[in-house]
Coordinates of C-alpha atoms in Angstrom, one line a residue:
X949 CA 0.0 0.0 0.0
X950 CA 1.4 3.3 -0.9
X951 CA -0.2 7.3 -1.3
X952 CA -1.0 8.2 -4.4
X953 CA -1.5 11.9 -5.9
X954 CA -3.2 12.7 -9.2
X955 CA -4.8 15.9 -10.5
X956 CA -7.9 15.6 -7.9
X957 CA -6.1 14.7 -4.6
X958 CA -3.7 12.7 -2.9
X959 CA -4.8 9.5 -2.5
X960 CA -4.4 5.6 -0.2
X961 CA -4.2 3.1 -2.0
X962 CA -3.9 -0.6 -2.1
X963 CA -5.3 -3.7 -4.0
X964 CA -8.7 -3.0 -3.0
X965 CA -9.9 0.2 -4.0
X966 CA -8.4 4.0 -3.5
X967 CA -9.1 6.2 -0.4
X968 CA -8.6 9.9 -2.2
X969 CA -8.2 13.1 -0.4
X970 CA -8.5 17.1 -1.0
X971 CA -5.2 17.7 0.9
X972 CA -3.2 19.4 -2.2
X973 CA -6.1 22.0 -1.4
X974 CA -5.4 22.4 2.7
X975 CA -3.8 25.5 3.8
X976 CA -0.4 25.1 6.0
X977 CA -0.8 28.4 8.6
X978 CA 1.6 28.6 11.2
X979 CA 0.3 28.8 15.0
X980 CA 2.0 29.1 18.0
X981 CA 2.1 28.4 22.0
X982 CA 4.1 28.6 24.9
X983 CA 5.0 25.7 27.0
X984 CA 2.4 25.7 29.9
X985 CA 3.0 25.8 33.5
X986 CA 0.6 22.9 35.4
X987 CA -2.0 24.8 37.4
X988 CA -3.8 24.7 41.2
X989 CA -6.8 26.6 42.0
X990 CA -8.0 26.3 45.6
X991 CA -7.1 23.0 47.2
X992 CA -4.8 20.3 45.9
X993 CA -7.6 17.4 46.3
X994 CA -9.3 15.7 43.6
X995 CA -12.3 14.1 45.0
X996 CA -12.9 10.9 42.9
X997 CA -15.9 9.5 42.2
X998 CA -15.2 6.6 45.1
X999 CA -15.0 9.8 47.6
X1000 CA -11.9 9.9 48.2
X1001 CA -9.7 12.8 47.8
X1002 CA -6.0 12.8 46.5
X1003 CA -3.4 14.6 45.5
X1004 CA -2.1 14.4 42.3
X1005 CA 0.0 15.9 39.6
X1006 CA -2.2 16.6 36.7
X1007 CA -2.4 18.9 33.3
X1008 CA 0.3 21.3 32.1
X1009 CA 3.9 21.2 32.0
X1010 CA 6.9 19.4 30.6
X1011 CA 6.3 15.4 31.3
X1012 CA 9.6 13.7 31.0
X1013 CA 8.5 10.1 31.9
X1014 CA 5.2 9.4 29.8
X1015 CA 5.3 10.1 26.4
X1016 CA 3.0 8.8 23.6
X1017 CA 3.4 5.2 23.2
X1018 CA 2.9 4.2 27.1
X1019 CA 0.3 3.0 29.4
X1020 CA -2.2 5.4 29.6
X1021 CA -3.5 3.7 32.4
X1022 CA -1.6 2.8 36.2
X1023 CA -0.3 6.3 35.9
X1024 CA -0.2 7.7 39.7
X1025 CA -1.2 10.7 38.2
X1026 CA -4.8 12.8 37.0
X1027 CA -5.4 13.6 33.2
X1028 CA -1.6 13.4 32.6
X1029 CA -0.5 15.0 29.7
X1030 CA 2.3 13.0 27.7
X1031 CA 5.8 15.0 26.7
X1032 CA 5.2 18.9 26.2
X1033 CA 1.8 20.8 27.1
X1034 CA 1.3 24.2 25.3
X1035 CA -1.3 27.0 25.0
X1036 CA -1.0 30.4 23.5
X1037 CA -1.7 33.4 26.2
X1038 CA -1.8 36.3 24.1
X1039 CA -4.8 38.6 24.4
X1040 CA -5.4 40.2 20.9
X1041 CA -8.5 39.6 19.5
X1042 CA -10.2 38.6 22.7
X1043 CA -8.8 37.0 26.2
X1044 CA -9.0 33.2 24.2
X1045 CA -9.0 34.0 20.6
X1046 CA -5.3 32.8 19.5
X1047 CA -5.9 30.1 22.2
X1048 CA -8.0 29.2 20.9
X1049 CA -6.9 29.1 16.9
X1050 CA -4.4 27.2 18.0
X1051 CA -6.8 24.2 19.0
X1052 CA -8.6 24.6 15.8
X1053 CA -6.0 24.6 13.3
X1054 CA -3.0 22.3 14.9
X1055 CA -3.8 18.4 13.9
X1056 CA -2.4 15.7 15.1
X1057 CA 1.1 14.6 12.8
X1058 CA 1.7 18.3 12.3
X1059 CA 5.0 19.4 13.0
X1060 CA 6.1 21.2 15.4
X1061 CA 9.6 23.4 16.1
X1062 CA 11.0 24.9 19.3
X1063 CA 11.4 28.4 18.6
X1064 CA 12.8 29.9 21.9
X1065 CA 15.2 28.5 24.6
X1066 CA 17.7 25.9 25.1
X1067 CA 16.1 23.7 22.7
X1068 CA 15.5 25.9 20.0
X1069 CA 15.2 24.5 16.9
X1070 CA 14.6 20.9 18.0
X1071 CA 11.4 19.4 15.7
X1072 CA 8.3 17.3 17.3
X1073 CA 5.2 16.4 16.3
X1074 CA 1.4 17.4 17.9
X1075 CA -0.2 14.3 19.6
X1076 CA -3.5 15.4 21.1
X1077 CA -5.7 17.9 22.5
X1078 CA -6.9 18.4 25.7
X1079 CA -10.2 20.3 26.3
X1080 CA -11.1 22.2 30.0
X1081 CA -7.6 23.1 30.2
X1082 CA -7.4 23.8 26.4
X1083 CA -4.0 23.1 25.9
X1084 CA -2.6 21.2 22.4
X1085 CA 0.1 18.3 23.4
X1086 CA 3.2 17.4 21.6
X1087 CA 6.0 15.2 21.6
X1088 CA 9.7 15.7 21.7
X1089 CA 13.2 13.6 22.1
X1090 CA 13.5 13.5 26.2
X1091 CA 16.5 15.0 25.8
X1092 CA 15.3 18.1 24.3
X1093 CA 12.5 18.5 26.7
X1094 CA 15.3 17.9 29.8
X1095 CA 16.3 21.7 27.9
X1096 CA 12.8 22.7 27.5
X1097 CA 11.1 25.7 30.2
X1098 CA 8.2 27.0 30.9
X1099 CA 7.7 29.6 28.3
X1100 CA 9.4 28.3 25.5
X1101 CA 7.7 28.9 22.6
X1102 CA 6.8 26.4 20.3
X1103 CA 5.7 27.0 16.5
X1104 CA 3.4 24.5 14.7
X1105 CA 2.7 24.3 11.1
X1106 CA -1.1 23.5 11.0
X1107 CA -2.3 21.6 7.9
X1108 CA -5.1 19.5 7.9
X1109 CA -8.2 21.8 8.7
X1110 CA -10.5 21.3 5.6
X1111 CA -9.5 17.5 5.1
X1112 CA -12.2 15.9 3.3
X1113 CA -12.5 12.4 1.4
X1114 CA -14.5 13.6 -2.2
X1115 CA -15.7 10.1 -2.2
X1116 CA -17.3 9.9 1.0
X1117 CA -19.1 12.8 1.9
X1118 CA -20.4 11.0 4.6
X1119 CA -17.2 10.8 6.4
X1120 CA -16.4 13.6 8.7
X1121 CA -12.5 14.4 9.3
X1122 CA -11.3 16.2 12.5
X1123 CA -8.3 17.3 14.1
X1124 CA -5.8 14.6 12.0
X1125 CA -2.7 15.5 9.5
X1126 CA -3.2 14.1 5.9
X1127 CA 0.6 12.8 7.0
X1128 CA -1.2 10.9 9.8
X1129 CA -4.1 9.7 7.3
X1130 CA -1.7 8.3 5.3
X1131 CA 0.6 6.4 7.6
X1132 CA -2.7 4.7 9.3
X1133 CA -3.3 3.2 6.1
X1134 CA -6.8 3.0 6.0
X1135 CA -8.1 0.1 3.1
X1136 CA -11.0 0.4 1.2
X1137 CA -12.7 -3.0 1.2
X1138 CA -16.2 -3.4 -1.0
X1139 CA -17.3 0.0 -0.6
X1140 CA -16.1 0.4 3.4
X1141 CA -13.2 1.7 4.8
X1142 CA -11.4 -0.4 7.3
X1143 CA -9.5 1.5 9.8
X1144 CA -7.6 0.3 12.3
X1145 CA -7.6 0.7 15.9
X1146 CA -6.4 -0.8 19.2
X1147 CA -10.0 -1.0 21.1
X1148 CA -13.8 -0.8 20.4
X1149 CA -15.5 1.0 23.3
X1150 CA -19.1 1.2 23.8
X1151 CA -20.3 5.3 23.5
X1152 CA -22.0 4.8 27.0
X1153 CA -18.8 4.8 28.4
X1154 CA -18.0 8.1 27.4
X1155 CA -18.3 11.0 29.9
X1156 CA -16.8 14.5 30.6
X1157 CA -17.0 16.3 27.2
X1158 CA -20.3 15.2 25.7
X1159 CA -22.3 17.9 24.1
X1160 CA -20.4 20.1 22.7
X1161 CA -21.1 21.7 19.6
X1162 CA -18.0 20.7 17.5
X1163 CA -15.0 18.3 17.7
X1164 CA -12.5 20.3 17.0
X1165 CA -11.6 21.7 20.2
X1166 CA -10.6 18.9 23.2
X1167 CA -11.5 15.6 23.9
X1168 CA -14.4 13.4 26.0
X1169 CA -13.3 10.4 28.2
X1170 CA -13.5 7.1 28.7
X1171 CA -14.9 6.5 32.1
X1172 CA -13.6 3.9 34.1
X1173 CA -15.6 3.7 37.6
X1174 CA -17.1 0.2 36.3
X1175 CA -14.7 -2.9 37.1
X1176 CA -16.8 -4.8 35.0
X1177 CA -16.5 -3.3 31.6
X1178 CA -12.8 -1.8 32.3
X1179 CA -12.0 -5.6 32.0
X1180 CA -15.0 -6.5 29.3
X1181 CA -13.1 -3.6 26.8
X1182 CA -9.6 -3.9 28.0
X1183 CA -9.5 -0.1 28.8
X1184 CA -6.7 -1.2 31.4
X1185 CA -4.0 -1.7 28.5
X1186 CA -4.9 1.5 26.8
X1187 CA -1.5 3.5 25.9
X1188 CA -1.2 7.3 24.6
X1189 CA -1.4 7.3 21.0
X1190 CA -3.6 4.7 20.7
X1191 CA -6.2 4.7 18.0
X1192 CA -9.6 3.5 19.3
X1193 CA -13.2 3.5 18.1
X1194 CA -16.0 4.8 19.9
X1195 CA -19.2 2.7 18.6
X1196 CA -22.5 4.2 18.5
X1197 CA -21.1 7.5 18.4
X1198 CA -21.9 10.5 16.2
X1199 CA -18.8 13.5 16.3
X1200 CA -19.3 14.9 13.1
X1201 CA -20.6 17.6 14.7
X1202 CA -19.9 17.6 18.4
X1203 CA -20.1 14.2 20.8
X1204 CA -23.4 12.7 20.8
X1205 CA -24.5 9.6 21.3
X1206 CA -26.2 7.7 17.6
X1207 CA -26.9 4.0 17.3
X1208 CA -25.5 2.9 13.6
X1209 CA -22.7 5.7 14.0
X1210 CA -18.9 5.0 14.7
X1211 CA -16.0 8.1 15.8
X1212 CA -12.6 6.9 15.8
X1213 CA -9.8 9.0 17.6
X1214 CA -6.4 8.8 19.6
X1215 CA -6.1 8.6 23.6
X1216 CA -4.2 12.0 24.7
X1217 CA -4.0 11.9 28.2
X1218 CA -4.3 9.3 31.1
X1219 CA -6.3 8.2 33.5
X1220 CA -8.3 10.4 36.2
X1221 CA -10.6 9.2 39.2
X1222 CA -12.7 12.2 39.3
X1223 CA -16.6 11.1 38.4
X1224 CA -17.3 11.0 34.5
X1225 CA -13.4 11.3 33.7
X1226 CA -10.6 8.9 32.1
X1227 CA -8.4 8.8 29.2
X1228 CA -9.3 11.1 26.9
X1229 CA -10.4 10.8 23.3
X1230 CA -9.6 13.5 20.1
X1231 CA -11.6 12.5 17.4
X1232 CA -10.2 12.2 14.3
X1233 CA -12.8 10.3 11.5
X1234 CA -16.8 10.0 12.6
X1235 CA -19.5 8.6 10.0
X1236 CA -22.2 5.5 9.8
X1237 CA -20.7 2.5 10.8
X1238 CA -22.3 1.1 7.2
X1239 CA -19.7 3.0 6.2
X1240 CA -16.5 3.2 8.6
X1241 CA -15.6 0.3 9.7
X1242 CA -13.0 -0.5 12.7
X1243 CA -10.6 -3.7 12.1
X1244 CA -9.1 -4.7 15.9
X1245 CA -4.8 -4.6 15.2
X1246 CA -3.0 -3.8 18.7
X1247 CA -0.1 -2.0 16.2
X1248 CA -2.4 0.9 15.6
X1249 CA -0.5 3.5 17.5
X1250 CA 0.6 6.7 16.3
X1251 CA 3.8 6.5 18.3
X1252 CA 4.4 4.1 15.1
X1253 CA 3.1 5.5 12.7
X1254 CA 4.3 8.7 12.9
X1255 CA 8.0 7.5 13.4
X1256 CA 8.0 9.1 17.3
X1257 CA 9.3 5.5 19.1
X1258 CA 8.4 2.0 19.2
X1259 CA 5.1 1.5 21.7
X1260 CA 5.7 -0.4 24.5
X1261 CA 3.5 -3.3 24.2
X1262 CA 0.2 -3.5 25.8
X1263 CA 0.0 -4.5 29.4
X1264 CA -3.0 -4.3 31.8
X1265 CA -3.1 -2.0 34.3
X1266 CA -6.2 -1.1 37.0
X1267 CA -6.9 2.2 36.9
X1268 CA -5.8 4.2 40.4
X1269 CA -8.8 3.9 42.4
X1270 CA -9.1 -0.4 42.0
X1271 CA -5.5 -0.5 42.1
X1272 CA -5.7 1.2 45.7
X1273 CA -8.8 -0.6 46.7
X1274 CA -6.8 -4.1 45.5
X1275 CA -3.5 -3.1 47.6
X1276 CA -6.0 -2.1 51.0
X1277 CA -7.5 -5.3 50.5
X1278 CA -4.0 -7.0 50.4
X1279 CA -2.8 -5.3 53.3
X1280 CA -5.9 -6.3 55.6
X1281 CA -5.6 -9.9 54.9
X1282 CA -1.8 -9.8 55.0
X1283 CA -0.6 -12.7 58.0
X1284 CA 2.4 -11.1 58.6
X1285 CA 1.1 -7.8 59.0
X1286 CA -0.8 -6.4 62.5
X1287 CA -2.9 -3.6 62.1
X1288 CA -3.6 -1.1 64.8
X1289 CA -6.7 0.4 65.1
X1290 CA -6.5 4.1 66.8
X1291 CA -9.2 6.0 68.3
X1292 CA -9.7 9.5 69.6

């Protein structure tokens, strides 16, 4: 399978059919953002949706440790935000408007350079999106980002706004590079396109983030509160970058919930406790399922497919809150352990 460009698009191609594009008519615009600082408003606790309130490191900032292509999931950490975190703070046209043109136009497989600092000049790639906070995520060599600071400025060349496929209307295309389109390889099989993806989650799992009006700005998660279908839908081996369909789920216009609809997009940040939170989701292709089809391959990472670093392979992790109830559990029944009660 190889891309293909002719007089009316670029094109994806392989023994079954051809999967064209309108990307030699996309505009490349260049936005920008400085690194962001992680934030704390009042108190420190997260109150999760067992009760019980922790302290955790969570959005912003330089991550050095969890980068796109790990577990998403057994992080000790809330809404973590792999590699580089970055949002544009100027105030001209309004207190959010370049902000907020930056989450519009960047897609994920742009490129990305490091335009201030000690890493200037270093080149990385955009990964995700994370909505609430409204910063755009990218990835870098760790040692670059050991040179990073808070500030830097970061310049992304935004291409992909506009992507369409001429011959399927029906197909709606969000937040995703024509570079990423390509390397995903999606095959066109008797009329459907097969698109591959690590996991197939119900869209009744899907929480914070629902109902807004478009797609192009954030994510929605994957709740995880219910032991039963965190195991039924492996959600506990989910890694950054991984490509995953939501079933039943119209975002061709915002996140709704539509029987005989699928939305396929990449996880961008991990885990949270907090009620109606989880990995998060960017979508990148919605349409009728008679139409997009999802084929299971546990490859289908962009960590791969956009040449950042080999994924580590899958391995299943409880998210925070079983993995605490689990260890309290262990520790009760342990025979070598006494455990004092105190009162007063």
């Amino acid at each position: 399978m190889n891309a293909t460009t002719s007089r009316r698009g670029i094109g994806i191609s392989d023994r079954s059919g051809t999967l064209r594009t309108n990307a030699r008519e996309l505009v490349m615009i260049s936005v920008m953002g400085e690194i962001a600082s992680p934030l704390e408003r009042g108190t420190p606790w997260r109150i999760g949706q067992d009760g019980k309130p922790r302290a955790l490191p969570g959005t912003g900032g330089i991550v050095l440790n969890h980068r796109v292509g790990d577990a998403a999931v057994g992080v000790a950490g809330d809404h973590i935000e792999p590699g580089v975190s970055i949002r544009n703070e100027r105030r001209t046209g309004g207190a959010d408007a370049a902000n907020q043109a930056l989450q519009t136009y960047a897609c994920v497989g742009n490129a990305a350079v490091v335009v201030s600092g000690a890493a200037r000049g270093t080149r990385g790639v955009v990964t995700g999106k994370h909505g609430g906070i409204d910063n755009v995520l990218l990835d870098f060599p760790v040692a670059a980002m050991r040179r990073m600071a808070i500030g830097d400025r970061i310049q992304v060349w935004a291409y992909g706004l506009g992507l369409r496929l001429p011959d399927y209307p029906e197909v709606a295309i969000w937040n995703c590079a024509p570079r990423l389109l390509t390397r995903w390889r999606p095959r066109v099989v008797d009329g459907r396109i097969l698109v591959p993806v690590t996991h197939r989650v119900p869209a009744r799992l899907m929480g914070s983030g629902l109902g807004r009006n478009n797609v192009l700005r954030g994510d929605y998660d994957i709740q995880m509160s219910d032991p039963v279908m965190v195991a039924r839908h492996r959600l506990g081996t989910l890694r950054y970058g991984d490509l995953v369909a939501v079933l039943d789920a119209d975002n061709r216009y915002g996140r709704s919930r539509l029987e005989g609809f699928v939305s396929i997009g990449v996880i961008v940040h991990s885990e949270s406790t907090v009620a109606g939170h989880g990995p998060g989701v960017v979508s990148l292709l919605s349409a009728p399922a008679s139409v997009l089809q999802p084929v299971l391959d546990p490859r289908a990472n962009i960590a791969a497919y956009l040449d950042i670093r080999t994924p580590r392979p899958p391995a299943d992790f409880l998210p925070l809150a079983m993995r605490e109830r689990r260890e309290a559990d262990r520790a009760r029944h342990h025979p070598a352990r006494k455990i004092a009660h105190v009162f007063g």
